[in-house]
Short mmCIF file of C-alpha atoms and ligand atoms in Angstrom, two decimals:
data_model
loop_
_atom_site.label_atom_id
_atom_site.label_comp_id
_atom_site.label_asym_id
_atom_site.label_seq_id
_atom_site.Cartn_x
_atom_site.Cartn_y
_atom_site.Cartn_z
CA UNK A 811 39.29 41.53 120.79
CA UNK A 812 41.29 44.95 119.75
CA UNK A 813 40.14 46.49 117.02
CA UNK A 814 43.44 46.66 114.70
CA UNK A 815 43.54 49.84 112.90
CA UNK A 816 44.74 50.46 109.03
CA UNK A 817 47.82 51.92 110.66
CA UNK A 818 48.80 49.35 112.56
CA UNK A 819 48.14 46.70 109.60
CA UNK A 820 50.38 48.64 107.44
CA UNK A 821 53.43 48.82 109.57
CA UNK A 822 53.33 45.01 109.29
CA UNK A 823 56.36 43.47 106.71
CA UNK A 824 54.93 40.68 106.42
CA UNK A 825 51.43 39.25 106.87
CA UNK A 826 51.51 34.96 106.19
CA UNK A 827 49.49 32.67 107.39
CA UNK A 828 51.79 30.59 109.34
CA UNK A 829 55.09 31.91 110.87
CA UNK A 830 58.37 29.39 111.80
CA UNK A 831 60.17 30.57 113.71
CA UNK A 832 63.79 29.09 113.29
CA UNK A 833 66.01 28.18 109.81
CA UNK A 834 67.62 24.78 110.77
CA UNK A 835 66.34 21.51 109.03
CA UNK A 836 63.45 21.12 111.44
CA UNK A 837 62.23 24.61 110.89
CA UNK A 838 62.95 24.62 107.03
CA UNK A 839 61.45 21.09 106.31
CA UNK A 840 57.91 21.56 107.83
CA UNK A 841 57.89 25.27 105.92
CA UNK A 842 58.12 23.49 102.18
CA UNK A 843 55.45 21.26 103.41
CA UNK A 844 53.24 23.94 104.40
CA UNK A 845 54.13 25.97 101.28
CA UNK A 846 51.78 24.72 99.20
CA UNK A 847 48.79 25.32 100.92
CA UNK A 848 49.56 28.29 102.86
CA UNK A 849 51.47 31.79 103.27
CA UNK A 850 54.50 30.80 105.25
CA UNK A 851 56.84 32.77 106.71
CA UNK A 852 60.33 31.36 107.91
CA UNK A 853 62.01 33.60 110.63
CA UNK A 854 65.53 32.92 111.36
CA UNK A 855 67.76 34.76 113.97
CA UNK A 856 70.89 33.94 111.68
CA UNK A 857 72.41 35.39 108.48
CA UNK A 858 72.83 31.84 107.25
CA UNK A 859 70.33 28.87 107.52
CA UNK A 860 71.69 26.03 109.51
CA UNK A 861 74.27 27.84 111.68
CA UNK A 862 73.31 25.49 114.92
CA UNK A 863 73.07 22.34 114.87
CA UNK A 864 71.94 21.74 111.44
CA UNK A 865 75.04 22.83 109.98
CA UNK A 866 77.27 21.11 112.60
CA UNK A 867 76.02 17.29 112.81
CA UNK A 868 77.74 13.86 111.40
CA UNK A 869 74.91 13.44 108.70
CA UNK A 870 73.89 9.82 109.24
CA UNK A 871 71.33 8.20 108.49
CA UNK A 872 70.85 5.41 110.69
CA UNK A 873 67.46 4.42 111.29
CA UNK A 874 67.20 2.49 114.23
CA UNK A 875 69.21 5.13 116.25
CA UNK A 876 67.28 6.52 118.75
CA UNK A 877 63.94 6.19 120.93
CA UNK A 878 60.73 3.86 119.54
CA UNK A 879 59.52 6.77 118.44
CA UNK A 880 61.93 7.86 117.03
CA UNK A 881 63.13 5.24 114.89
CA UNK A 882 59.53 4.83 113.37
CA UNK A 883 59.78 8.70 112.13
CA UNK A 884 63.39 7.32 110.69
CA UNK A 885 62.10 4.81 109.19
CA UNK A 886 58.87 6.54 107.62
CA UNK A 887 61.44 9.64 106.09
CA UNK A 888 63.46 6.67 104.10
CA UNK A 889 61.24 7.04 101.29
CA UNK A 890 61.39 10.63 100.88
CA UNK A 891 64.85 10.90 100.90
CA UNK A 892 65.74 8.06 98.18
CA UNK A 893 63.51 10.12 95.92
CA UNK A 894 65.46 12.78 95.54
CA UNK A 895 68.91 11.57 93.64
CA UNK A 896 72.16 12.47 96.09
CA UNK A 897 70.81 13.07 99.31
CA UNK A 898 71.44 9.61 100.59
CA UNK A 899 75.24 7.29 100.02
CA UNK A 900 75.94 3.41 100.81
CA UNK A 901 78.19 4.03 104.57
CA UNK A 902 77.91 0.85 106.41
CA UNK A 903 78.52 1.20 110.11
CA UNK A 904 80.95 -1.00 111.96
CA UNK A 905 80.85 -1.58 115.94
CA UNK A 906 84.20 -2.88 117.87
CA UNK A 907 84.20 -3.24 121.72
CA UNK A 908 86.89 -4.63 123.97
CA UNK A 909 86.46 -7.87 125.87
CA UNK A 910 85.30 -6.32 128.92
CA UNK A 911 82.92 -4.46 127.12
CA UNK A 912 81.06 -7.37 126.04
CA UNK A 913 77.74 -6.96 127.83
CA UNK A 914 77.49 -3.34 126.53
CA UNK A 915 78.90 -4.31 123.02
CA UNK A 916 75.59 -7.32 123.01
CA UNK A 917 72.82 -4.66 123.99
CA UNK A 918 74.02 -2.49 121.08
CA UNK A 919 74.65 -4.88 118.81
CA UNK A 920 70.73 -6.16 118.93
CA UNK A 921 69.35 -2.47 119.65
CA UNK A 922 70.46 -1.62 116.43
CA UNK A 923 70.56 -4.34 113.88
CA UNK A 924 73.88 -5.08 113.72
CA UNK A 925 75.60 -8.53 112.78
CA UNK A 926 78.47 -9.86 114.20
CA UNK A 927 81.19 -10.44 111.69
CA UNK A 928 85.01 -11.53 112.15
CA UNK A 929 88.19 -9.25 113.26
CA UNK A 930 89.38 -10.34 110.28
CA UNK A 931 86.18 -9.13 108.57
CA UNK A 932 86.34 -5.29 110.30
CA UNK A 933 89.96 -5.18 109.68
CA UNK A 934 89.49 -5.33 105.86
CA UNK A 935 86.37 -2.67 106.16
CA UNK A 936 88.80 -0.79 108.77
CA UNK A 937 92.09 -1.60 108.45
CA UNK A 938 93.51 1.00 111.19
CA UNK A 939 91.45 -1.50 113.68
CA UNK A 940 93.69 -2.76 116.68
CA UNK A 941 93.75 -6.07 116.92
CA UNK A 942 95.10 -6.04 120.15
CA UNK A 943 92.41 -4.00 121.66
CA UNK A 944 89.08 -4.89 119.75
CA UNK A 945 87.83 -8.69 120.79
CA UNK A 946 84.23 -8.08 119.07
CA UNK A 947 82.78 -6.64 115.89
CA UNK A 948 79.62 -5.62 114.40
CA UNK A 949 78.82 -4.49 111.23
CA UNK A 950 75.46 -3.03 109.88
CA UNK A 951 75.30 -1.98 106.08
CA UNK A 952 71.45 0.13 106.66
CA UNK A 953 73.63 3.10 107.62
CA UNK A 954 74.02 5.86 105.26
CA UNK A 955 75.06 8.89 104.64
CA UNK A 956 73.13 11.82 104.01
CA UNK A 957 74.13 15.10 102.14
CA UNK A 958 72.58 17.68 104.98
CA UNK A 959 72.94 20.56 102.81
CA UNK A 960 71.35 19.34 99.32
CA UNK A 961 68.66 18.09 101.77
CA UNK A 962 68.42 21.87 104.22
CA UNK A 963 68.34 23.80 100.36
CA UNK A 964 66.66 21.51 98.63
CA UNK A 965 63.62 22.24 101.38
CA UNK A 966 64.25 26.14 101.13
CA UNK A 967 64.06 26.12 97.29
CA UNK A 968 60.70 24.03 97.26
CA UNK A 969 59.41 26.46 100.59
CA UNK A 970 60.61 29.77 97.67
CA UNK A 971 59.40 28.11 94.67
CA UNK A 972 56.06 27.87 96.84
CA UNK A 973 55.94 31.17 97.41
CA UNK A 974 57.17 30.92 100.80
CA UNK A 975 59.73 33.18 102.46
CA UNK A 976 62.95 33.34 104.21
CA UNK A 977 64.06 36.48 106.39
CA UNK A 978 67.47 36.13 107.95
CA UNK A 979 69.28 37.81 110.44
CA UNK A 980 65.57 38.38 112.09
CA UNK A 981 65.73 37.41 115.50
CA UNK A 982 62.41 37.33 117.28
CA UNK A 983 62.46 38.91 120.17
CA UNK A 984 58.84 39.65 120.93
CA UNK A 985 55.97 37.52 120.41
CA UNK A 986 51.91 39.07 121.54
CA UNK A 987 48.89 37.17 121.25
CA UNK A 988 46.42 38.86 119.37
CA UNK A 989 42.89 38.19 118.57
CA UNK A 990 43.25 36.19 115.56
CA UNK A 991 47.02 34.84 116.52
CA UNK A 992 50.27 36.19 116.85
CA UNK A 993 52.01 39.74 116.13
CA UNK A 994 56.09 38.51 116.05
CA UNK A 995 58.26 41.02 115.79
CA UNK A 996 62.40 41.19 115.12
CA UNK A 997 64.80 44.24 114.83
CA UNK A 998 63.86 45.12 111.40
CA UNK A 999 60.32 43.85 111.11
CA UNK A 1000 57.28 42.26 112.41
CA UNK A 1001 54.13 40.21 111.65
CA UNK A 1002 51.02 38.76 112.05
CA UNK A 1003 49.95 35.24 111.35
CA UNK A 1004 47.18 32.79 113.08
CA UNK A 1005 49.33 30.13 113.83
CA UNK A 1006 53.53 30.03 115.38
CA UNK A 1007 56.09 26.80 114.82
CA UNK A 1008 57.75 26.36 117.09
CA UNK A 1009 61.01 24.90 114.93
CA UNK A 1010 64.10 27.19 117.34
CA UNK A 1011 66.11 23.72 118.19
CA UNK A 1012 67.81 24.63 121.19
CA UNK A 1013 65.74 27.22 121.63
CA UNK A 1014 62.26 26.14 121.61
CA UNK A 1015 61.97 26.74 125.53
CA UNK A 1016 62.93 29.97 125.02
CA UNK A 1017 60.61 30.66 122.01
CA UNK A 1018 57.46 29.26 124.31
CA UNK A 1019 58.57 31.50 127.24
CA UNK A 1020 58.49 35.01 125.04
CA UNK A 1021 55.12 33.10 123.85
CA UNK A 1022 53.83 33.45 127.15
CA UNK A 1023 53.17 29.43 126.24
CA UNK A 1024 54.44 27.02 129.36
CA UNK A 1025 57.77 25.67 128.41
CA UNK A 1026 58.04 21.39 128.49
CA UNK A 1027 61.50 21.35 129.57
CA UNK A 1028 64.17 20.35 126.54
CA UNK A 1029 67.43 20.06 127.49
CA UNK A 1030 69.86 20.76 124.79
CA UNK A 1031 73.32 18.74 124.97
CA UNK A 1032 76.95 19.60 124.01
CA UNK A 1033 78.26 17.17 121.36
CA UNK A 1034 81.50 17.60 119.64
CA UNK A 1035 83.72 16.89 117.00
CA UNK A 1036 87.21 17.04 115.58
CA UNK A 1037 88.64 16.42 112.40
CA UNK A 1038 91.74 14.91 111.35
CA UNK A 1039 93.82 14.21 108.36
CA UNK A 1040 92.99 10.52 107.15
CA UNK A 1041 95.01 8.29 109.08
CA UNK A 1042 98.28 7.03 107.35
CA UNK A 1043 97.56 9.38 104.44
CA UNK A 1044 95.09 6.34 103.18
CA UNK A 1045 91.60 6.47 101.44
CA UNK A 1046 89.54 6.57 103.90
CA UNK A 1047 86.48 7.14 101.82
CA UNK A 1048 84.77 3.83 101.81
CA UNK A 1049 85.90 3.37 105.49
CA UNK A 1050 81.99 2.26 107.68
CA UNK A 1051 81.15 5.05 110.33
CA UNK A 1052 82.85 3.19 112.98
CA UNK A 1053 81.22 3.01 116.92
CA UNK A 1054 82.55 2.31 120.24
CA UNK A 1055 80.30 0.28 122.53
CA UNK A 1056 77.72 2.80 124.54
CA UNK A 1057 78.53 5.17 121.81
CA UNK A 1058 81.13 6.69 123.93
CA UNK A 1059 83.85 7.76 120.34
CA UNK A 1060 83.06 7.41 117.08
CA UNK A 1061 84.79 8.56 113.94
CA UNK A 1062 83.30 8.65 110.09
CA UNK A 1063 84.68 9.68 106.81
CA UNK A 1064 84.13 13.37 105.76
CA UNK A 1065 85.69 14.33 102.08
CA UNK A 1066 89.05 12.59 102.35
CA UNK A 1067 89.54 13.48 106.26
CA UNK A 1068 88.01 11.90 109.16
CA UNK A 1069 85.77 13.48 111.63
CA UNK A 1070 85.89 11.88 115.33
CA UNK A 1071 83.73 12.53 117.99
CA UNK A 1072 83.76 11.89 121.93
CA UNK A 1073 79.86 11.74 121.82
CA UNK A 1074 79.30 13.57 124.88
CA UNK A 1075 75.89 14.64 126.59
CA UNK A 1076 76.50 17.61 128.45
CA UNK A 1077 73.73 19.70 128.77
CA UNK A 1078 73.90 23.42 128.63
CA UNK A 1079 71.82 26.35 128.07
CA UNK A 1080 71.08 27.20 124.56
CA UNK A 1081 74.10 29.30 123.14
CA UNK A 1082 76.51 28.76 119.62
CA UNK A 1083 78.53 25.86 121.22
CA UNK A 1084 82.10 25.54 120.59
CA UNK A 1085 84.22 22.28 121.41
CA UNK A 1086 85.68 21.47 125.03
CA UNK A 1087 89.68 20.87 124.26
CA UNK A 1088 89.51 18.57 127.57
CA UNK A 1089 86.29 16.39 126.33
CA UNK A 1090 88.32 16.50 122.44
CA UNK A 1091 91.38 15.07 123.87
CA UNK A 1092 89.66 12.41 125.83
CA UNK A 1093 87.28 11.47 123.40
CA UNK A 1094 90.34 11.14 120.72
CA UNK A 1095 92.70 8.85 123.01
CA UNK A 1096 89.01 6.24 123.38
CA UNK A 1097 89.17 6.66 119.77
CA UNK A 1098 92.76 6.46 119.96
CA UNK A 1099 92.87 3.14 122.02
CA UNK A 1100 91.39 1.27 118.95
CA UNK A 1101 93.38 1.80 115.81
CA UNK A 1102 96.89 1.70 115.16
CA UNK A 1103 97.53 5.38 114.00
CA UNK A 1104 98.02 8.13 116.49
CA UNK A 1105 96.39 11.29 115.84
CA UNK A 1106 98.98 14.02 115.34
CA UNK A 1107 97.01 16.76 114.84
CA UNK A 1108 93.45 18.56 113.93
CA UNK A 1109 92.61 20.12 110.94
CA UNK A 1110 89.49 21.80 112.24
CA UNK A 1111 86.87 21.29 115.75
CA UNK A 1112 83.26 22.33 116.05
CA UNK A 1113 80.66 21.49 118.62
CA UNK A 1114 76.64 21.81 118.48
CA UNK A 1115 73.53 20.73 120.70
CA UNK A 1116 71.54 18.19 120.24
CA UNK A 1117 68.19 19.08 122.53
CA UNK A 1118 65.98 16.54 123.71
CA UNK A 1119 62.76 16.41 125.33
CA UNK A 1120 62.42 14.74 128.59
CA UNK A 1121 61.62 11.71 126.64
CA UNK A 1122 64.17 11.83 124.09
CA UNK A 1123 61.23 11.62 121.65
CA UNK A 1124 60.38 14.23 119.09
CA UNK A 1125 57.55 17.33 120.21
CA UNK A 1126 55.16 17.70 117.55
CA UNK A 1127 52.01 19.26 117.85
CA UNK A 1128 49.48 21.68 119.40
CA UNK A 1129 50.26 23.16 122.68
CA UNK A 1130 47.79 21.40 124.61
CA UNK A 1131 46.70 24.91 126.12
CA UNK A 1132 47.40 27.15 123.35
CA UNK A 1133 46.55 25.32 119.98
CA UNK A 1134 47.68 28.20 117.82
CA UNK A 1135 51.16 27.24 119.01
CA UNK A 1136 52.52 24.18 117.45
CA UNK A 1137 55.70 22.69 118.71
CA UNK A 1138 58.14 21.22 116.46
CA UNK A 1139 61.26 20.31 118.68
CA UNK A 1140 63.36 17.81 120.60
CA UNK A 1141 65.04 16.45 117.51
CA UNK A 1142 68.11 15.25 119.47
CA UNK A 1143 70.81 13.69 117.29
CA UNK A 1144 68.44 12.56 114.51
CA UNK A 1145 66.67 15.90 113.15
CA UNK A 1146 68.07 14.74 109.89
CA UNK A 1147 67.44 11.03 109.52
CA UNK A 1148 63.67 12.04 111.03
CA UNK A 1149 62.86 14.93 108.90
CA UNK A 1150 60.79 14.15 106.60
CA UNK A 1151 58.30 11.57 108.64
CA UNK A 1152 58.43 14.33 111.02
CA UNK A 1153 57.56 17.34 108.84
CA UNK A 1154 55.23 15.36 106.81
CA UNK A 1155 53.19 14.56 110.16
CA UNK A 1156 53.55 18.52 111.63
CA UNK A 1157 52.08 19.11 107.69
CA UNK A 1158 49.48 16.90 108.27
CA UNK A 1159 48.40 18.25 112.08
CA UNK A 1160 48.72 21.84 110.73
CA UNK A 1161 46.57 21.10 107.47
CA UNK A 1162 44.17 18.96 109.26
CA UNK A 1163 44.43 15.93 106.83
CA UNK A 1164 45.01 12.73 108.12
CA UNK A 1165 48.61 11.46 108.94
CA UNK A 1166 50.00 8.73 107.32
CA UNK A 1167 51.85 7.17 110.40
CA UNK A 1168 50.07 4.78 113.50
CA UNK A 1169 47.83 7.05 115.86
CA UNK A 1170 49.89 5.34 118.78
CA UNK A 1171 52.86 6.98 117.19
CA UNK A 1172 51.32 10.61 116.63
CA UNK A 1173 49.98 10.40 119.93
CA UNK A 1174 53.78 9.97 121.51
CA UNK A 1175 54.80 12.83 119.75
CA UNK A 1176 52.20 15.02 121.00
CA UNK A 1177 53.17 18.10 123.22
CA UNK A 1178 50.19 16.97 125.50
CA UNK A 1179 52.19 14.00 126.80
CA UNK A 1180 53.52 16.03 129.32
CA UNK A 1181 50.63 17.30 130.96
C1 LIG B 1678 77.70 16.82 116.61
C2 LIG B 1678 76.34 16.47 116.12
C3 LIG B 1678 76.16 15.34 115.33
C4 LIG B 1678 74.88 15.03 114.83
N1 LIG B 1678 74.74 13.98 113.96
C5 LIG B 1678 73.54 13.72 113.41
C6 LIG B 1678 73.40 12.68 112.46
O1 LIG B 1678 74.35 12.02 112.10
N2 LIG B 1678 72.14 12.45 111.93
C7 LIG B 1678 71.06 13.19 112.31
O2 LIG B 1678 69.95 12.92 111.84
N3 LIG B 1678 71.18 14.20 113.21
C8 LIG B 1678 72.40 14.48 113.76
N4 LIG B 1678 72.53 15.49 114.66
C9 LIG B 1678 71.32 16.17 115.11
C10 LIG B 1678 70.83 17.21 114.14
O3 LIG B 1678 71.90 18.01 113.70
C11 LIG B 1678 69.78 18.05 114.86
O4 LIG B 1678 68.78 17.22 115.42
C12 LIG B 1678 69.07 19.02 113.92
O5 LIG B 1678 70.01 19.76 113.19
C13 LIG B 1678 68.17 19.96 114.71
O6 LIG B 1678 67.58 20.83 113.77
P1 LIG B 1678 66.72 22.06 114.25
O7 LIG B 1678 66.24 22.74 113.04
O8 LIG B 1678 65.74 21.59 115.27
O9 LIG B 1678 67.76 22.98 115.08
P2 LIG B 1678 68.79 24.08 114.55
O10 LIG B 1678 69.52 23.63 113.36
O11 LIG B 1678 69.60 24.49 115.72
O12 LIG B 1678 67.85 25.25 114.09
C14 LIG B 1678 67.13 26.05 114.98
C15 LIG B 1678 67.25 27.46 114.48
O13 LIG B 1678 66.37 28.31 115.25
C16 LIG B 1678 66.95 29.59 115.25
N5 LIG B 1678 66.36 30.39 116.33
C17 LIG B 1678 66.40 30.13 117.65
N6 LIG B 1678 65.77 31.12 118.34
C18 LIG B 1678 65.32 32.01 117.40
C19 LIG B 1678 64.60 33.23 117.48
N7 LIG B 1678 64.23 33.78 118.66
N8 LIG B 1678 64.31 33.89 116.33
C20 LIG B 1678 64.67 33.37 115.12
N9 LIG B 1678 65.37 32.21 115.00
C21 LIG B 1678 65.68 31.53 116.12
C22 LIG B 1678 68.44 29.30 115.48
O14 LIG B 1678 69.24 30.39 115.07
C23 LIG B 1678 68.64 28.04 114.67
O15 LIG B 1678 69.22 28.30 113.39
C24 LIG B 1678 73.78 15.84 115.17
C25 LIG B 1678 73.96 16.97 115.96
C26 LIG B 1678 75.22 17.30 116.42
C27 LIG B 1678 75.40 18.54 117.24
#
């Protein structure tokens, strides 16, 4: 092991004993976990936390949206987040297919808990709904709405108050094993800590390579999103989210407006996505096809990526090979509605107590899944 001299100690900014690396929600909500019983240390490329995908999704909360896995992590944050006053709001979710999407409009319909109500019935929740187009509705009222930045703060005030700490703007661009962990080091600093989270989103490939760790292969995907003036100039604030079948549009209520989305997949390297005008446009006239207001124009348009493991199931864990590295990634389009299972259960590896969810469960999060 190198013997580290009192020079090289004191060029160090920072010496914690855990480092994230990355200031999303992922990154931000295993930190305030870890505050408490450790020096932490969140690193964050960015002069503002949540400038990826944190800061750029349709804050839902709808549990039983995603993989097995998923959806138990969902379910197990619930708690957390109804204890703190504000961060969740009554949405309601409403599903409308066309007759010959019937099949499609069934699988979802039972995959995630909906129940079939009346045209009549989604008109009055949606009254923009085309009659003439939508043959079958759905409506589930578990879906709710979650304020994404009282919930991103609220986890970097508790991380402060815990004597954690944030640097911004403090992209890591080198990252050395050394005898007793990691040095990490960023244009205006460095440091030294025994263990590295992995928490970079889109990134977390990336992060591993520079690691020297073996990345598993995330793949992050486009998604966009425009917003429009409420339809018709009416209320639209206690309109349901509101799904086509095979989630291929959807549109929710944001602050008066409505934001509508073609859902897309398309995977890209990690970069700060913007929207596709083609995929907008085609994603508005499927939204388009089901109400009875034309969209005339778009207040604003955003895009960010939603990275999945192979698996679409959350990483979290040891690198099987490298157990100072801990992976905390993959949180596809549910990094909020899964946060604080999953932070609580990186906490819990990290701190060595004993989690709180099935061992079946931990054990399909765990990096070593993939060999
Ligand atoms: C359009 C859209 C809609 C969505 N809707 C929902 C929803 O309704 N509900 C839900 O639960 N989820 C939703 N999501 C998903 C959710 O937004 C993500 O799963 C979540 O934000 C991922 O958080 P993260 O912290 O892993 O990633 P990020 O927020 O991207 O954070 C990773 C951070 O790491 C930093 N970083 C990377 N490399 C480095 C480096 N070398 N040094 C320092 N910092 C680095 C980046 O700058 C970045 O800020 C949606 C996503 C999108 C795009």
């Amino acid at each position: 092991m190198p013997v580290r001299t009192k020079v090289d100690r004191m060029s160090l900014t920072h010496t914690p004993d855990i480092i994230v690396i990355g200031g999303g929600i992922a990154g931000l909500s295993a930190a305030a976990r870890l505050a408490p019983h450790s020096r932490v240390l969140v690193l964050e490329a960015e002069e503002a936390l949540g400038h990826h995908a944190s800061g750029r999704s349709a804050a839902l909360y709808e549990p039983y949206y995603g993989s097995p896995a998923v959806v138990q992590l969902s379910l197990a944050s619930g708690d957390y987040f109804r204890s703190i006053p504000g961060v969740l709001a009554p949405r309601g979710m409403l599903l409308v297919g066309r007759e010959d999407q019937r099949a499609q409009f069934d699988s979802d319909l039972v995959r995630m808990e909906f129940d079939r109500v009346s045209l009549d019935e989604a008109v009055a929740m949606f009254p923009i709904l085309n009659r003439d187009v939508a043959a079958h509705a759905g409506y589930a009222a578990h879906a709710e709405d979650i304020d994404t930045d009282l919930l991103l703060q609220g986890f970097a005030k508790t991380l402060r108050g815990a004597g954690g700490e944030i640097v911004t703007k403090a992209r890591v661009s080198t990252i050395a094993r050394t005898g007793a962990g990691w040095r990490v080091t960023w244009p205006d600093g460095e440091a030294e800590a025994a263990l590295l989270v992995n928490a970079a989103g889109a990134w977390v490939d990336e992060v591993a390579k520079l690691a020297g760790v073996q990345p598993l292969g995330f793949v992050p995907n486009r998604r966009s999103m425009a917003r429009i003036p409420a339809p018709g100039g009416l209320d639209v604030s206690n309109w349901p989210m509101v799904f086509g079948p095979g989630e291929d549009w959807y549109c929710k209520p944001d602050a008066g407006a409505l934001i509508v989305s073609p859902a897309e997949e398309h995977p890209m390297e990690p970069h700060d996505a913007w929207a596709d005008d083609m995929v907008l446009a085609e994603g508005l006239a499927r939204y388009e096809e089901f109400v009875t207001e034309p969209v005339t124009r778009l207040l604003s348009n955003w895009a960010g990526l939603r990275t999945f493991a192979p698996d679409r199931s959350l990483v979290i864990g040891r690198d099987a090979r490298e157990p100072a590295f801990f992976w905390l990634g993959g949180q596809g389009g549910q990094g909020f509605q899964s946060c604080a299972g999953a932070s609580q259960l990186a906490a819990d590896l990290i701190l060595g107590a004993v989690p709180e969810l099935s061992a079946s469960l931990v054990a399909s999060l765990d990096p070593a899944r993939f060999g």
